[in-house]
Amino acid sequence: MFELSDNIYNAGRGRDQAKFKLWRSVGLLLTYRCSAACEFCYYHCTPQKGGLLPVETAVAAWRSLKTLAGDAAKVHLTGGEPFLYWERLVEILSAGQREHLGPVDLVETNGSWAVSENLVRDRLQVLLNLDVQRLKVSVDPFHQECVDSERVRLLAAVAKELFGSQRVLVRWQEYLDVGRASSLACRAGTHDLRPDECDQAYVETYHAHPFRFTGRAAGRLAGLLASTPAEAFVKMNCLSDFLGAMGVHIDPYGNIFSGTCSGIIVGNVNVAPLEDIWRRFHPDQSALVRTLCERGPYGLLAQAEDLGYARLAKYADKCHLCTHVRQFLLEKGHHESVIGPPDCYENGNDVSSPSGVSFRAQSRNLAAKEEGI
């Protein structure tokens, strides 16, 4: 297990100065492909996205986390929708078990694959046998625009029976408890709502369960909730966000994102082991990260505006400002080693639909095809 002083930034800091925290958790993104295309997705996942995490990459990162954090290490598997690649999910879990890397903290899913009780029981029993400690089921108006709630109810019920209710996280249970629902967001699946009702449901959900405006959330949702001019973020830097993140996410290509800052690459585990990347992390490691740590997203504005970026009248929060500016810089080809991969951004690596079918319709079509699992 590493000590804080093993990091080069921390080595130059005084006893009372903020230090770069040890990474104790890793979220392994199996894929950017998903059976949903949620408006608040941090990673811009869609049915048309790609990427598939190699077993070797996953296990190497898992092993490195154990080296970094010892018994405090926690790994979870997510996506995209990891159950779209069930065999790969099982391969990774099995490899970790063979290497005695410890239990997996949780596996995350939207439940779109839960087409029959037998299938659900079979797969959940496999997860239990492979030392998965918890199952997290995503439930909210965003997911339910694409995913059949009855499948989610089936999955949650069987999971609570097999895992025990304390080991099943339904996020959020209130959106399944239709009989007790009081809000518009709970009373109907958002795919049945008019556009204005859908927007209202989204806003209600944000106020009930606030989220960051990164990834796709920096688009339509941020526009609905934007109320703050860019100047309000002048003194809001991101140093504490980078230093205080005690975990990372690793995408199918090995890219490392600090905490939930999707689309800002701080290293790649295919280039160097995770523990070496942690050891060498410094806010000055790239011009973009240095700017964010010193001046925050507002510091990116000047460069972007010089390139033709037109600032919005209002932003929802500093993450909205950051994501919106980075989207522009990505399209202009700037900071290519840090802003990426394109999958994390609007239209990035999407395969266009020849029929012009919307992502939400594609999501429902993909879920329907899963009947043949």
Short mmCIF file of N, CA, C and O in Angstrom, two decimals, residues 102-206:
data_model
loop_
_atom_site.label_atom_id
_atom_site.label_comp_id
_atom_site.label_asym_id
_atom_site.label_seq_id
_atom_site.Cartn_x
_atom_site.Cartn_y
_atom_site.Cartn_z
N GLY A 102 -9.77 -10.25 -4.52
CA GLY A 102 -10.79 -9.81 -3.59
C GLY A 102 -12.13 -9.63 -4.27
O GLY A 102 -12.23 -9.65 -5.50
N PRO A 103 -13.17 -9.44 -3.49
CA PRO A 103 -14.51 -9.31 -4.05
C PRO A 103 -14.70 -8.01 -4.83
O PRO A 103 -14.02 -7.01 -4.57
N VAL A 104 -15.60 -8.03 -5.79
CA VAL A 104 -16.00 -6.82 -6.51
C VAL A 104 -17.07 -6.11 -5.68
O VAL A 104 -18.03 -6.75 -5.23
N ASP A 105 -16.89 -4.82 -5.48
CA ASP A 105 -17.82 -4.08 -4.64
C ASP A 105 -19.23 -4.10 -5.22
O ASP A 105 -20.20 -4.39 -4.52
N LEU A 106 -19.35 -3.78 -6.52
CA LEU A 106 -20.68 -3.81 -7.13
C LEU A 106 -20.60 -3.89 -8.64
O LEU A 106 -19.58 -3.55 -9.24
N VAL A 107 -21.69 -4.33 -9.22
CA VAL A 107 -21.90 -4.29 -10.67
C VAL A 107 -23.13 -3.42 -10.90
O VAL A 107 -24.13 -3.56 -10.19
N GLU A 108 -23.05 -2.54 -11.88
CA GLU A 108 -24.12 -1.58 -12.14
C GLU A 108 -24.84 -1.93 -13.44
O GLU A 108 -24.20 -2.30 -14.43
N THR A 109 -26.16 -1.80 -13.45
CA THR A 109 -26.95 -2.13 -14.64
C THR A 109 -28.21 -1.30 -14.68
O THR A 109 -28.70 -0.83 -13.65
N ASN A 110 -28.78 -1.16 -15.90
CA ASN A 110 -30.08 -0.50 -16.02
C ASN A 110 -31.23 -1.51 -16.09
O ASN A 110 -32.39 -1.12 -16.13
N GLY A 111 -30.90 -2.80 -16.14
CA GLY A 111 -31.93 -3.84 -16.10
C GLY A 111 -32.63 -4.13 -17.41
O GLY A 111 -33.56 -4.93 -17.43
N SER A 112 -32.20 -3.53 -18.51
CA SER A 112 -32.90 -3.73 -19.78
C SER A 112 -32.85 -5.18 -20.24
O SER A 112 -33.69 -5.61 -21.03
N TRP A 113 -31.88 -5.94 -19.77
CA TRP A 113 -31.68 -7.32 -20.18
C TRP A 113 -32.57 -8.31 -19.44
O TRP A 113 -32.64 -9.49 -19.80
N ALA A 114 -33.27 -7.85 -18.40
CA ALA A 114 -34.02 -8.75 -17.50
C ALA A 114 -35.36 -9.15 -18.12
O ALA A 114 -36.43 -8.76 -17.68
N VAL A 115 -35.30 -10.00 -19.16
CA VAL A 115 -36.50 -10.34 -19.93
C VAL A 115 -37.26 -11.54 -19.38
O VAL A 115 -38.39 -11.79 -19.78
N SER A 116 -36.64 -12.28 -18.45
CA SER A 116 -37.35 -13.43 -17.86
C SER A 116 -36.76 -13.71 -16.48
O SER A 116 -35.59 -13.42 -16.21
N GLU A 117 -37.57 -14.31 -15.63
CA GLU A 117 -37.11 -14.61 -14.28
C GLU A 117 -35.98 -15.63 -14.29
O GLU A 117 -35.02 -15.52 -13.52
N ASN A 118 -36.07 -16.62 -15.17
CA ASN A 118 -35.01 -17.63 -15.23
C ASN A 118 -33.67 -17.01 -15.60
O ASN A 118 -32.62 -17.35 -15.03
N LEU A 119 -33.70 -16.11 -16.59
CA LEU A 119 -32.47 -15.45 -17.00
C LEU A 119 -31.89 -14.63 -15.85
O LEU A 119 -30.68 -14.68 -15.57
N VAL A 120 -32.74 -13.89 -15.18
CA VAL A 120 -32.29 -13.05 -14.07
C VAL A 120 -31.68 -13.91 -12.97
O VAL A 120 -30.59 -13.62 -12.47
N ARG A 121 -32.36 -14.99 -12.60
CA ARG A 121 -31.84 -15.85 -11.54
C ARG A 121 -30.50 -16.47 -11.93
O ARG A 121 -29.56 -16.52 -11.12
N ASP A 122 -30.41 -16.93 -13.15
CA ASP A 122 -29.17 -17.57 -13.60
C ASP A 122 -28.00 -16.60 -13.54
O ASP A 122 -26.92 -16.93 -13.03
N ARG A 123 -28.20 -15.39 -14.06
CA ARG A 123 -27.10 -14.44 -14.11
C ARG A 123 -26.73 -13.92 -12.72
O ARG A 123 -25.54 -13.77 -12.40
N LEU A 124 -27.72 -13.66 -11.90
CA LEU A 124 -27.41 -13.16 -10.56
C LEU A 124 -26.69 -14.21 -9.73
O LEU A 124 -25.81 -13.88 -8.92
N GLN A 125 -27.04 -15.47 -9.93
CA GLN A 125 -26.34 -16.53 -9.20
C GLN A 125 -24.88 -16.61 -9.63
O GLN A 125 -23.99 -16.84 -8.80
N VAL A 126 -24.62 -16.38 -10.91
CA VAL A 126 -23.24 -16.34 -11.38
C VAL A 126 -22.48 -15.21 -10.69
O VAL A 126 -21.33 -15.39 -10.23
N LEU A 127 -23.09 -14.04 -10.60
CA LEU A 127 -22.45 -12.91 -9.93
C LEU A 127 -22.14 -13.23 -8.47
O LEU A 127 -21.06 -12.91 -7.96
N LEU A 128 -23.09 -13.86 -7.81
CA LEU A 128 -22.86 -14.24 -6.41
C LEU A 128 -21.70 -15.22 -6.29
O LEU A 128 -20.86 -15.10 -5.40
N ASN A 129 -21.65 -16.18 -7.19
CA ASN A 129 -20.57 -17.17 -7.16
C ASN A 129 -19.21 -16.54 -7.43
O ASN A 129 -18.18 -17.10 -7.04
N LEU A 130 -19.21 -15.40 -8.11
CA LEU A 130 -17.96 -14.71 -8.45
C LEU A 130 -17.65 -13.57 -7.48
O LEU A 130 -16.87 -12.67 -7.79
N ASP A 131 -18.26 -13.62 -6.31
CA ASP A 131 -17.93 -12.70 -5.20
C ASP A 131 -18.34 -11.25 -5.45
O ASP A 131 -17.70 -10.33 -4.91
N VAL A 132 -19.37 -11.02 -6.24
CA VAL A 132 -19.90 -9.66 -6.37
C VAL A 132 -20.69 -9.35 -5.11
O VAL A 132 -21.60 -10.09 -4.74
N GLN A 133 -20.33 -8.26 -4.45
CA GLN A 133 -20.94 -7.93 -3.17
C GLN A 133 -22.30 -7.26 -3.29
O GLN A 133 -23.19 -7.51 -2.48
N ARG A 134 -22.44 -6.41 -4.28
CA ARG A 134 -23.69 -5.66 -4.40
C ARG A 134 -24.08 -5.49 -5.86
O ARG A 134 -23.22 -5.51 -6.75
N LEU A 135 -25.37 -5.29 -6.08
CA LEU A 135 -25.90 -4.98 -7.41
C LEU A 135 -26.54 -3.60 -7.34
O LEU A 135 -27.33 -3.32 -6.43
N LYS A 136 -26.19 -2.75 -8.30
CA LYS A 136 -26.78 -1.42 -8.36
C LYS A 136 -27.65 -1.34 -9.61
O LYS A 136 -27.18 -1.58 -10.72
N VAL A 137 -28.91 -1.00 -9.42
CA VAL A 137 -29.87 -0.93 -10.52
C VAL A 137 -30.28 0.53 -10.71
O VAL A 137 -30.78 1.17 -9.78
N SER A 138 -30.04 1.04 -11.90
CA SER A 138 -30.35 2.45 -12.19
C SER A 138 -31.82 2.60 -12.54
O SER A 138 -32.31 1.97 -13.48
N VAL A 139 -32.51 3.44 -11.79
CA VAL A 139 -33.94 3.69 -12.01
C VAL A 139 -34.22 5.17 -11.81
O VAL A 139 -33.96 5.71 -10.74
N ASP A 140 -34.72 5.81 -12.82
CA ASP A 140 -35.06 7.23 -12.75
C ASP A 140 -35.76 7.59 -14.06
O ASP A 140 -35.80 6.79 -14.98
N PRO A 141 -36.34 8.79 -14.15
CA PRO A 141 -37.03 9.16 -15.39
C PRO A 141 -36.14 9.15 -16.63
O PRO A 141 -36.64 8.95 -17.74
N PHE A 142 -34.85 9.34 -16.45
CA PHE A 142 -33.94 9.34 -17.61
C PHE A 142 -33.80 7.92 -18.17
O PHE A 142 -33.95 7.70 -19.37
N HIS A 143 -33.51 6.97 -17.30
CA HIS A 143 -33.41 5.58 -17.76
C HIS A 143 -34.75 5.05 -18.25
O HIS A 143 -34.81 4.31 -19.23
N GLN A 144 -35.83 5.42 -17.56
CA GLN A 144 -37.13 4.86 -17.92
C GLN A 144 -37.71 5.45 -19.19
O GLN A 144 -38.75 5.02 -19.67
N GLU A 145 -37.02 6.41 -19.76
CA GLU A 145 -37.39 6.86 -21.11
C GLU A 145 -37.02 5.78 -22.12
O GLU A 145 -37.60 5.71 -23.20
N CYS A 146 -36.06 4.93 -21.75
CA CYS A 146 -35.54 3.92 -22.66
C CYS A 146 -35.76 2.49 -22.19
O CYS A 146 -35.76 1.56 -23.01
N VAL A 147 -35.90 2.28 -20.89
CA VAL A 147 -35.92 0.94 -20.31
C VAL A 147 -37.29 0.63 -19.71
O VAL A 147 -37.84 1.45 -18.97
N ASP A 148 -37.80 -0.55 -20.01
CA ASP A 148 -39.10 -1.00 -19.50
C ASP A 148 -39.03 -1.18 -17.98
O ASP A 148 -38.24 -1.97 -17.46
N SER A 149 -39.89 -0.47 -17.26
CA SER A 149 -39.89 -0.53 -15.80
C SER A 149 -40.22 -1.91 -15.27
O SER A 149 -39.75 -2.30 -14.19
N GLU A 150 -41.02 -2.68 -16.00
CA GLU A 150 -41.38 -4.02 -15.52
C GLU A 150 -40.15 -4.92 -15.47
O GLU A 150 -40.03 -5.77 -14.58
N ARG A 151 -39.23 -4.75 -16.40
CA ARG A 151 -38.00 -5.53 -16.34
C ARG A 151 -37.18 -5.16 -15.11
O ARG A 151 -36.59 -6.01 -14.44
N VAL A 152 -37.15 -3.88 -14.81
CA VAL A 152 -36.40 -3.42 -13.65
C VAL A 152 -37.02 -3.92 -12.36
O VAL A 152 -36.32 -4.33 -11.43
N ARG A 153 -38.34 -3.93 -12.30
CA ARG A 153 -39.02 -4.46 -11.11
C ARG A 153 -38.71 -5.93 -10.90
O ARG A 153 -38.46 -6.39 -9.78
N LEU A 154 -38.71 -6.69 -12.00
CA LEU A 154 -38.37 -8.10 -11.92
C LEU A 154 -36.95 -8.27 -11.40
O LEU A 154 -36.69 -9.06 -10.49
N LEU A 155 -36.01 -7.53 -11.98
CA LEU A 155 -34.61 -7.64 -11.59
C LEU A 155 -34.44 -7.28 -10.11
O LEU A 155 -33.76 -8.00 -9.36
N ALA A 156 -35.03 -6.17 -9.69
CA ALA A 156 -34.87 -5.73 -8.30
C ALA A 156 -35.45 -6.74 -7.33
O ALA A 156 -34.85 -7.03 -6.29
N ALA A 157 -36.60 -7.32 -7.66
CA ALA A 157 -37.24 -8.28 -6.76
C ALA A 157 -36.39 -9.54 -6.60
O ALA A 157 -36.16 -10.02 -5.49
N VAL A 158 -35.92 -10.08 -7.71
CA VAL A 158 -35.12 -11.30 -7.65
C VAL A 158 -33.77 -11.02 -6.99
O VAL A 158 -33.27 -11.83 -6.19
N ALA A 159 -33.18 -9.86 -7.28
CA ALA A 159 -31.90 -9.51 -6.69
C ALA A 159 -32.00 -9.40 -5.17
O ALA A 159 -31.13 -9.88 -4.44
N LYS A 160 -33.07 -8.80 -4.67
CA LYS A 160 -33.23 -8.67 -3.23
C LYS A 160 -33.42 -10.03 -2.57
O LYS A 160 -33.00 -10.24 -1.43
N GLU A 161 -34.05 -10.93 -3.30
CA GLU A 161 -34.23 -12.29 -2.78
C GLU A 161 -32.90 -13.03 -2.69
O GLU A 161 -32.59 -13.67 -1.68
N LEU A 162 -32.07 -12.92 -3.75
CA LEU A 162 -30.82 -13.68 -3.80
C LEU A 162 -29.68 -13.01 -3.04
O LEU A 162 -28.91 -13.68 -2.34
N PHE A 163 -29.53 -11.70 -3.22
CA PHE A 163 -28.45 -10.97 -2.57
C PHE A 163 -28.80 -10.56 -1.14
O PHE A 163 -27.91 -10.41 -0.31
N GLY A 164 -30.09 -10.33 -0.90
CA GLY A 164 -30.53 -9.69 0.33
C GLY A 164 -30.73 -8.22 0.06
O GLY A 164 -29.97 -7.60 -0.68
N SER A 165 -31.76 -7.65 0.66
CA SER A 165 -32.14 -6.26 0.33
C SER A 165 -31.02 -5.27 0.63
O SER A 165 -30.91 -4.23 -0.03
N GLN A 166 -30.17 -5.55 1.62
CA GLN A 166 -29.12 -4.62 1.97
C GLN A 166 -28.00 -4.57 0.94
O GLN A 166 -27.18 -3.66 0.94
N ARG A 167 -27.99 -5.54 0.04
CA ARG A 167 -26.92 -5.61 -0.96
C ARG A 167 -27.42 -5.25 -2.36
O ARG A 167 -26.72 -5.46 -3.34
N VAL A 168 -28.62 -4.69 -2.43
CA VAL A 168 -29.19 -4.24 -3.71
C VAL A 168 -29.48 -2.75 -3.61
O VAL A 168 -30.25 -2.32 -2.74
N LEU A 169 -28.87 -1.97 -4.48
CA LEU A 169 -29.08 -0.53 -4.50
C LEU A 169 -29.96 -0.19 -5.69
O LEU A 169 -29.55 -0.38 -6.84
N VAL A 170 -31.15 0.27 -5.43
CA VAL A 170 -32.05 0.71 -6.50
C VAL A 170 -32.01 2.23 -6.50
O VAL A 170 -32.47 2.87 -5.56
N ARG A 171 -31.48 2.79 -7.55
CA ARG A 171 -31.29 4.24 -7.63
C ARG A 171 -32.18 4.82 -8.73
O ARG A 171 -31.82 4.78 -9.88
N TRP A 172 -33.39 5.24 -8.36
CA TRP A 172 -33.90 5.44 -7.01
C TRP A 172 -35.19 4.63 -6.86
O TRP A 172 -36.00 4.60 -7.80
N GLN A 173 -35.40 4.05 -5.69
CA GLN A 173 -36.54 3.18 -5.45
C GLN A 173 -37.86 3.89 -5.67
O GLN A 173 -38.84 3.29 -6.13
N GLU A 174 -37.93 5.16 -5.37
CA GLU A 174 -39.19 5.90 -5.48
C GLU A 174 -39.77 5.88 -6.89
O GLU A 174 -40.98 5.98 -7.08
N TYR A 175 -38.89 5.73 -7.90
CA TYR A 175 -39.39 5.73 -9.27
C TYR A 175 -39.93 4.37 -9.70
O TYR A 175 -40.49 4.25 -10.78
N LEU A 176 -39.78 3.37 -8.84
CA LEU A 176 -40.44 2.08 -9.06
C LEU A 176 -41.72 1.96 -8.25
O LEU A 176 -42.59 1.17 -8.59
N ASP A 177 -41.81 2.74 -7.18
CA ASP A 177 -42.97 2.66 -6.29
C ASP A 177 -44.11 3.52 -6.83
O ASP A 177 -44.49 4.54 -6.25
N VAL A 178 -44.64 3.12 -7.96
CA VAL A 178 -45.65 3.92 -8.65
C VAL A 178 -46.87 4.17 -7.78
O VAL A 178 -47.46 5.25 -7.78
N GLY A 179 -47.23 3.20 -6.99
CA GLY A 179 -48.42 3.35 -6.14
C GLY A 179 -48.29 4.45 -5.12
O GLY A 179 -49.27 5.00 -4.66
N ARG A 180 -47.03 4.78 -4.75
CA ARG A 180 -46.80 5.82 -3.75
C ARG A 180 -46.29 7.10 -4.39
O ARG A 180 -45.89 8.03 -3.69
N ALA A 181 -46.28 7.13 -5.71
CA ALA A 181 -45.69 8.27 -6.39
C ALA A 181 -46.54 9.52 -6.24
O ALA A 181 -47.76 9.47 -6.27
N SER A 182 -45.86 10.65 -6.07
CA SER A 182 -46.57 11.92 -5.97
C SER A 182 -46.16 12.90 -7.05
O SER A 182 -46.84 13.88 -7.29
N SER A 183 -45.04 12.66 -7.71
CA SER A 183 -44.55 13.60 -8.71
C SER A 183 -44.84 13.10 -10.12
O SER A 183 -45.06 11.91 -10.34
N LEU A 184 -44.81 14.01 -11.05
CA LEU A 184 -45.01 13.67 -12.45
C LEU A 184 -43.95 12.68 -12.91
O LEU A 184 -44.22 11.74 -13.65
N ALA A 185 -42.70 12.89 -12.44
CA ALA A 185 -41.61 12.02 -12.85
C ALA A 185 -41.84 10.58 -12.45
O ALA A 185 -41.39 9.66 -13.11
N CYS A 186 -42.53 10.36 -11.35
CA CYS A 186 -42.79 9.00 -10.88
C CYS A 186 -44.05 8.39 -11.48
O CYS A 186 -44.13 7.18 -11.64
N ARG A 187 -45.03 9.22 -11.80
CA ARG A 187 -46.34 8.68 -12.16
C ARG A 187 -46.35 8.00 -13.52
O ARG A 187 -47.19 7.15 -13.79
N ALA A 188 -45.41 8.40 -14.41
CA ALA A 188 -45.43 7.83 -15.76
C ALA A 188 -44.02 7.64 -16.26
O ALA A 188 -43.12 8.38 -15.88
N GLY A 189 -43.83 6.66 -17.10
CA GLY A 189 -42.55 6.54 -17.78
C GLY A 189 -42.37 7.73 -18.68
O GLY A 189 -43.31 8.15 -19.37
N THR A 190 -41.18 8.33 -18.70
CA THR A 190 -41.01 9.58 -19.44
C THR A 190 -41.22 9.40 -20.94
O THR A 190 -41.47 10.38 -21.64
N HIS A 191 -41.14 8.17 -21.46
CA HIS A 191 -41.38 7.98 -22.89
C HIS A 191 -42.85 8.21 -23.24
O HIS A 191 -43.19 8.35 -24.41
N ASP A 192 -43.73 8.23 -22.21
CA ASP A 192 -45.16 8.47 -22.45
C ASP A 192 -45.55 9.93 -22.29
O ASP A 192 -46.72 10.28 -22.49
N LEU A 193 -44.62 10.79 -21.93
CA LEU A 193 -44.94 12.18 -21.65
C LEU A 193 -44.75 13.07 -22.87
O LEU A 193 -43.95 12.77 -23.75
N ARG A 194 -45.51 14.17 -22.90
CA ARG A 194 -45.26 15.21 -23.89
C ARG A 194 -43.90 15.84 -23.61
O ARG A 194 -43.39 15.77 -22.49
N PRO A 195 -43.28 16.48 -24.61
CA PRO A 195 -41.96 17.09 -24.38
C PRO A 195 -41.93 18.04 -23.20
O PRO A 195 -40.97 18.03 -22.42
N ASP A 196 -42.97 18.87 -23.03
CA ASP A 196 -42.97 19.81 -21.91
C ASP A 196 -43.11 19.08 -20.58
O ASP A 196 -42.50 19.45 -19.58
N GLU A 197 -43.90 17.99 -20.56
CA GLU A 197 -44.03 17.20 -19.34
C GLU A 197 -42.73 16.47 -19.03
O GLU A 197 -42.34 16.33 -17.86
N CYS A 198 -42.06 16.02 -20.06
CA CYS A 198 -40.78 15.34 -19.88
C CYS A 198 -39.76 16.30 -19.28
O CYS A 198 -39.03 15.94 -18.34
N ASP A 199 -39.71 17.52 -19.78
CA ASP A 199 -38.80 18.52 -19.23
C ASP A 199 -39.12 18.78 -17.76
O ASP A 199 -38.21 18.90 -16.92
N GLN A 200 -40.41 18.86 -17.44
CA GLN A 200 -40.81 19.09 -16.06
C GLN A 200 -40.35 17.93 -15.17
O GLN A 200 -39.85 18.14 -14.06
N ALA A 201 -40.51 16.71 -15.68
CA ALA A 201 -40.08 15.53 -14.93
C ALA A 201 -38.57 15.56 -14.70
O ALA A 201 -38.08 15.21 -13.61
N TYR A 202 -37.81 15.96 -15.71
CA TYR A 202 -36.36 16.06 -15.57
C TYR A 202 -35.98 17.07 -14.49
O TYR A 202 -35.10 16.80 -13.66
N VAL A 203 -36.62 18.23 -14.53
CA VAL A 203 -36.30 19.27 -13.54
C VAL A 203 -36.66 18.79 -12.14
O VAL A 203 -35.90 19.00 -11.18
N GLU A 204 -37.83 18.14 -11.99
CA GLU A 204 -38.22 17.60 -10.68
C GLU A 204 -37.17 16.62 -10.18
O GLU A 204 -36.81 16.63 -9.00
N THR A 205 -36.70 15.77 -11.08
CA THR A 205 -35.72 14.76 -10.68
C THR A 205 -34.42 15.40 -10.24
O THR A 205 -33.82 14.98 -9.24
N TYR A 206 -33.98 16.43 -10.95
CA TYR A 206 -32.75 17.11 -10.56
C TYR A 206 -32.88 17.70 -9.17
O TYR A 206 -31.95 17.59 -8.35
#
